Coordinates of C-alpha atoms in Angstrom, one line a residue:
X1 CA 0.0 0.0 0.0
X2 CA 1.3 2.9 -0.5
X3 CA -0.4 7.3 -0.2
X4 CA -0.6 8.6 -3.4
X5 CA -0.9 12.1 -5.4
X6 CA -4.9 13.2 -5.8
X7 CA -5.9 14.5 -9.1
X8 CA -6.9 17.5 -10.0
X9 CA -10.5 15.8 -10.8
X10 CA -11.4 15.2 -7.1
X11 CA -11.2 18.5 -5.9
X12 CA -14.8 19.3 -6.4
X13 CA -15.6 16.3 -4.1
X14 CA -13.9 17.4 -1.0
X15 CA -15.9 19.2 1.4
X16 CA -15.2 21.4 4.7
X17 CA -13.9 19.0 8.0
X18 CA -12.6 16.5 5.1
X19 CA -8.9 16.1 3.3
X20 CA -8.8 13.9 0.4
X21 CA -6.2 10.9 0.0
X22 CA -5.7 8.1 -2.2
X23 CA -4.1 4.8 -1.8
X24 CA -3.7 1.6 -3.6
X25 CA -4.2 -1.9 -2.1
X26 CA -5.4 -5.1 -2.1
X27 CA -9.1 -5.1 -0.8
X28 CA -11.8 -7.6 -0.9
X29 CA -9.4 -9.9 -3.3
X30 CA -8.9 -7.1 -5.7
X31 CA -6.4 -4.6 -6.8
X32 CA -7.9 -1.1 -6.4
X33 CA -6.8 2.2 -5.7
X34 CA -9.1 4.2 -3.4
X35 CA -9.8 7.5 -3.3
X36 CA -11.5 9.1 -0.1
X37 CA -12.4 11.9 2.1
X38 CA -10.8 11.6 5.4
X39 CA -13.3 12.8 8.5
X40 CA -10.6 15.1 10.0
X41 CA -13.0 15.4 13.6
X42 CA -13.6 11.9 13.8
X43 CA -10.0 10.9 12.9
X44 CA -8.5 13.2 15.6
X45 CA -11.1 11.9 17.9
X46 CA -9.7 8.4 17.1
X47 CA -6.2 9.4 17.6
X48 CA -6.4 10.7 21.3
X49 CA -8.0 8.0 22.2
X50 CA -5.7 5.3 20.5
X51 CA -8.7 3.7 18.5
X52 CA -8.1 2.5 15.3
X53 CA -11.1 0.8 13.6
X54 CA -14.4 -1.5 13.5
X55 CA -15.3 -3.6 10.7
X56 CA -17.4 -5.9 12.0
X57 CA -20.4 -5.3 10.1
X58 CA -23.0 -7.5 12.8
X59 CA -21.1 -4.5 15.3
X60 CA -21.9 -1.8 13.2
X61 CA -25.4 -2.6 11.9
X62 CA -26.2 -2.5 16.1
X63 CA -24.5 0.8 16.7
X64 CA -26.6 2.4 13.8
X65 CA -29.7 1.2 16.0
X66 CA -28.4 3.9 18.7
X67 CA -29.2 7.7 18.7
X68 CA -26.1 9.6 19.1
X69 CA -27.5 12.4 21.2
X70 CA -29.2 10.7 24.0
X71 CA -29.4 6.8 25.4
X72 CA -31.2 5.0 23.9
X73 CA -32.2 1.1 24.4
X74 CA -30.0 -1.5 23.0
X75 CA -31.7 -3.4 20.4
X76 CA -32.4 -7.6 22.0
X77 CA -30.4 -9.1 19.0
X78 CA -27.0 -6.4 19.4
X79 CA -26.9 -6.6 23.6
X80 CA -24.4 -9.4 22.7
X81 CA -22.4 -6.7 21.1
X82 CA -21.6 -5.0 24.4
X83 CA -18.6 -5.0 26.3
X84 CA -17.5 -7.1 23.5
X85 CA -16.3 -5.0 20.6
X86 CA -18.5 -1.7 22.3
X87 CA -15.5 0.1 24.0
X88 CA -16.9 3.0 26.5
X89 CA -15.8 6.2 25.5
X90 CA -15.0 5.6 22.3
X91 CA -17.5 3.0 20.6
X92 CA -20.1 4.0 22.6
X93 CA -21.3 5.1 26.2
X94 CA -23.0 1.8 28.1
X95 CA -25.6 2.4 30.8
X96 CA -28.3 -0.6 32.6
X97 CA -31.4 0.2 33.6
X98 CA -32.3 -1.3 36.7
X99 CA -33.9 -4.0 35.2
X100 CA -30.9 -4.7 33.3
X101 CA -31.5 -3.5 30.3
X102 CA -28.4 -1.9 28.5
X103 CA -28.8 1.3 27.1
X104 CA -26.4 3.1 25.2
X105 CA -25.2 6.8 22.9
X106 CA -23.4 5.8 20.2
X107 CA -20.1 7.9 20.3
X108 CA -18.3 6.0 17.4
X109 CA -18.5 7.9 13.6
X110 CA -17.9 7.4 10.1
X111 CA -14.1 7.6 9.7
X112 CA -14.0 7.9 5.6
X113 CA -16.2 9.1 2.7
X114 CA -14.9 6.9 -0.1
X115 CA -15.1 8.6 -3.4
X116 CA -14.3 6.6 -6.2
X117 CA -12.9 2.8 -6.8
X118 CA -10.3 1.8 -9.4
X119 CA -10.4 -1.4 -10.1
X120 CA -7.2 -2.7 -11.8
X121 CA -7.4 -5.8 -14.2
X122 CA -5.6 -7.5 -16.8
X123 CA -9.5 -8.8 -18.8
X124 CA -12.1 -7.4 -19.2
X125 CA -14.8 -10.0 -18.2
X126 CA -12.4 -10.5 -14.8
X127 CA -12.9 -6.4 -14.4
X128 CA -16.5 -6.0 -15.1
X129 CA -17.0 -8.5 -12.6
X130 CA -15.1 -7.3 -9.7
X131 CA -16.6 -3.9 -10.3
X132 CA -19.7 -5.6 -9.2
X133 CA -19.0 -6.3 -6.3
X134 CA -18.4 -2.7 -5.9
X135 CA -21.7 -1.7 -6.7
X136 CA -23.0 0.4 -4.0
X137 CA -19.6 1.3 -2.0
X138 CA -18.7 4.0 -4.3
X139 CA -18.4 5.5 -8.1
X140 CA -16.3 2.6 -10.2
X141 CA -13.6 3.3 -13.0
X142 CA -12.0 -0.1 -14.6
X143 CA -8.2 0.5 -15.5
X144 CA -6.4 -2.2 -17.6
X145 CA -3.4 -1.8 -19.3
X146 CA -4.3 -3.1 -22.7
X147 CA -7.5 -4.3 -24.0
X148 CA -7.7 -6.3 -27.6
X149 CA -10.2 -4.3 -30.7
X150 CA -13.2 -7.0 -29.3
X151 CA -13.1 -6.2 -25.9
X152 CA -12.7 -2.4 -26.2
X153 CA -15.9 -3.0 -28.4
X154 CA -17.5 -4.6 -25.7
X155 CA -16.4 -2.4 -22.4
X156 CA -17.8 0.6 -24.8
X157 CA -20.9 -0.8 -24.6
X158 CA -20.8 -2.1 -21.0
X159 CA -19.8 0.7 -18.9
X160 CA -21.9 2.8 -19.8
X161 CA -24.7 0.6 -19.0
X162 CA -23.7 0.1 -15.6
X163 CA -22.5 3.1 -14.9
X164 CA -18.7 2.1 -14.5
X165 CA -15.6 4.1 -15.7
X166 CA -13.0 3.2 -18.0
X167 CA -9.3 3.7 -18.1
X168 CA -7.1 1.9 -20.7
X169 CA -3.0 2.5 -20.3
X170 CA -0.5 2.0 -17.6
X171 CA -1.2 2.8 -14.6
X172 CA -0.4 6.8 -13.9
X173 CA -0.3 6.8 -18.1
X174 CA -4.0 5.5 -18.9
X175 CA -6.2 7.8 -20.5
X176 CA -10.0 8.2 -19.2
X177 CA -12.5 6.6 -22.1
X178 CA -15.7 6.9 -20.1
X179 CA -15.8 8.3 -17.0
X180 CA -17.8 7.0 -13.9
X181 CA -21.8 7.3 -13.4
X182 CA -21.9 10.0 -10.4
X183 CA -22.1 7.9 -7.0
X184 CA -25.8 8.8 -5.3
X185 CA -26.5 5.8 -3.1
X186 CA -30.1 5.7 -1.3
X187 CA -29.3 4.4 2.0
X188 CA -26.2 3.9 4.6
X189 CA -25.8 0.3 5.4
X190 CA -23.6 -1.4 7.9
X191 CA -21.8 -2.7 4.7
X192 CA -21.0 0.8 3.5
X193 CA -19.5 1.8 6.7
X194 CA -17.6 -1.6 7.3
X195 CA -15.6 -0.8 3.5
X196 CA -15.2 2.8 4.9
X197 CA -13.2 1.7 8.2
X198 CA -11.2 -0.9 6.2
X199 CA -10.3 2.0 4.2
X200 CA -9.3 4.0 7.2
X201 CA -7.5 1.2 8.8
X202 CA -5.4 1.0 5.7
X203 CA -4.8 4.6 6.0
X204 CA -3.5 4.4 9.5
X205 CA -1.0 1.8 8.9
X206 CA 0.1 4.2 6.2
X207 CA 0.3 7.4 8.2
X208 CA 1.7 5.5 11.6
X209 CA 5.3 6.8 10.9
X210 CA 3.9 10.7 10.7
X211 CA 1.6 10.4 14.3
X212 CA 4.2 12.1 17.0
X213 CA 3.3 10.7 20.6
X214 CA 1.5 14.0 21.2
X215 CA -0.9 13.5 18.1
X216 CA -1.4 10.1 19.9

């Protein structure tokens, strides 16, 4: 993995509290390089308190159950949750009722707004398909290095029916042939915000050398 330069193209998608970064990986079995808004409040929150990330999604799917500005009840199927991968005073705040009953404030926040997905690939039919398993995470592009005259024909036709973006050329060479469909998902899901805290973990392990034991 490895921080890389932003282009010039993103800078309409970053928005005040947020800094843009991009990074390439390995992610869900595929070679992609991300590119994200980093939530500078909930980062620095993260820092002083030496919390790094969540991404259990059964975790998450419970705390989006709990209001974040007053307790609420925790729902019967997450109260196995707590005390388990809940931390107090970071996760979330933990109170029981005097019957028992947990109740809780969910303290913990989105850490990253991913912005786009490039999916790198050597075919075209192993592309399309790992870009859809990306459906719904974030706006796609597909990079490959070469394509033959037949499967240019057919990634013509095929992005832009689902929406995906296509980049043919060496990788910080290829030239943009389509770009992506504009990313404007309908709801949050636990999944959404699983990818986004694998994204942030990823940055963290790239940015541990620049944290100073004050930032920390």
């Amino acid at each position: 993995m490895r921080l890389e330069t932003i282009s010039l193209q993103y800078a309409g998608s970053r928005v005040p509290g947020e800094d843009l970064f991009s990074h390439s990986g390995r992610i869900r079995s595929t070679n992609v390089t991300i590119t994200y808004a980093l939530v500078r409040d909930e980062h620095e929150r993260r820092l002083r308190s030496d919390f790094v990330s969540l991404t259990d999604e059964a975790s998450l799917a419970g705390l989006m159950e709990l209001p974040t500005d007053d307790l609420g009840p925790v729902p019967r199927r997450f109260r196995r949750m707590v005390g388990r991968t809940w931390i107090d005073d970071v996760v979330a705040v933990v109170v029981e009722d005097v019957d028992g009953t947990p109740w809780a404030t969910r303290l913990l926040a989105v850490p990253t707004r991913p912005v786009e997905v490039e999916i790198h690939a050597k075919r075209w039919r192993e592309g399309v398909n790992a870009a859809h398993h990306w459906n719904g995470f974030a706006s796609r592009v597909l990079q490959f290095d070469a394509l033959s005259d037949g499967e240019l024909a057919i990634a013509m036709t095929e992005v832009g029916y689902y929406g995906i973006g296509l980049k043919v050329g060496p990788a910080g060479a290829s030239r943009t042939l389509v770009g992506p469909s504009p990313f404007q998902p309908r709801l949050f899901t636990a999944a959404r915000w699983s990818f986004a805290e694998t994204v942030y973990d990823q940055f963290r392990q790239l940015t541990a050398g620049w944290l100073s034991p004050r930032s920390r």
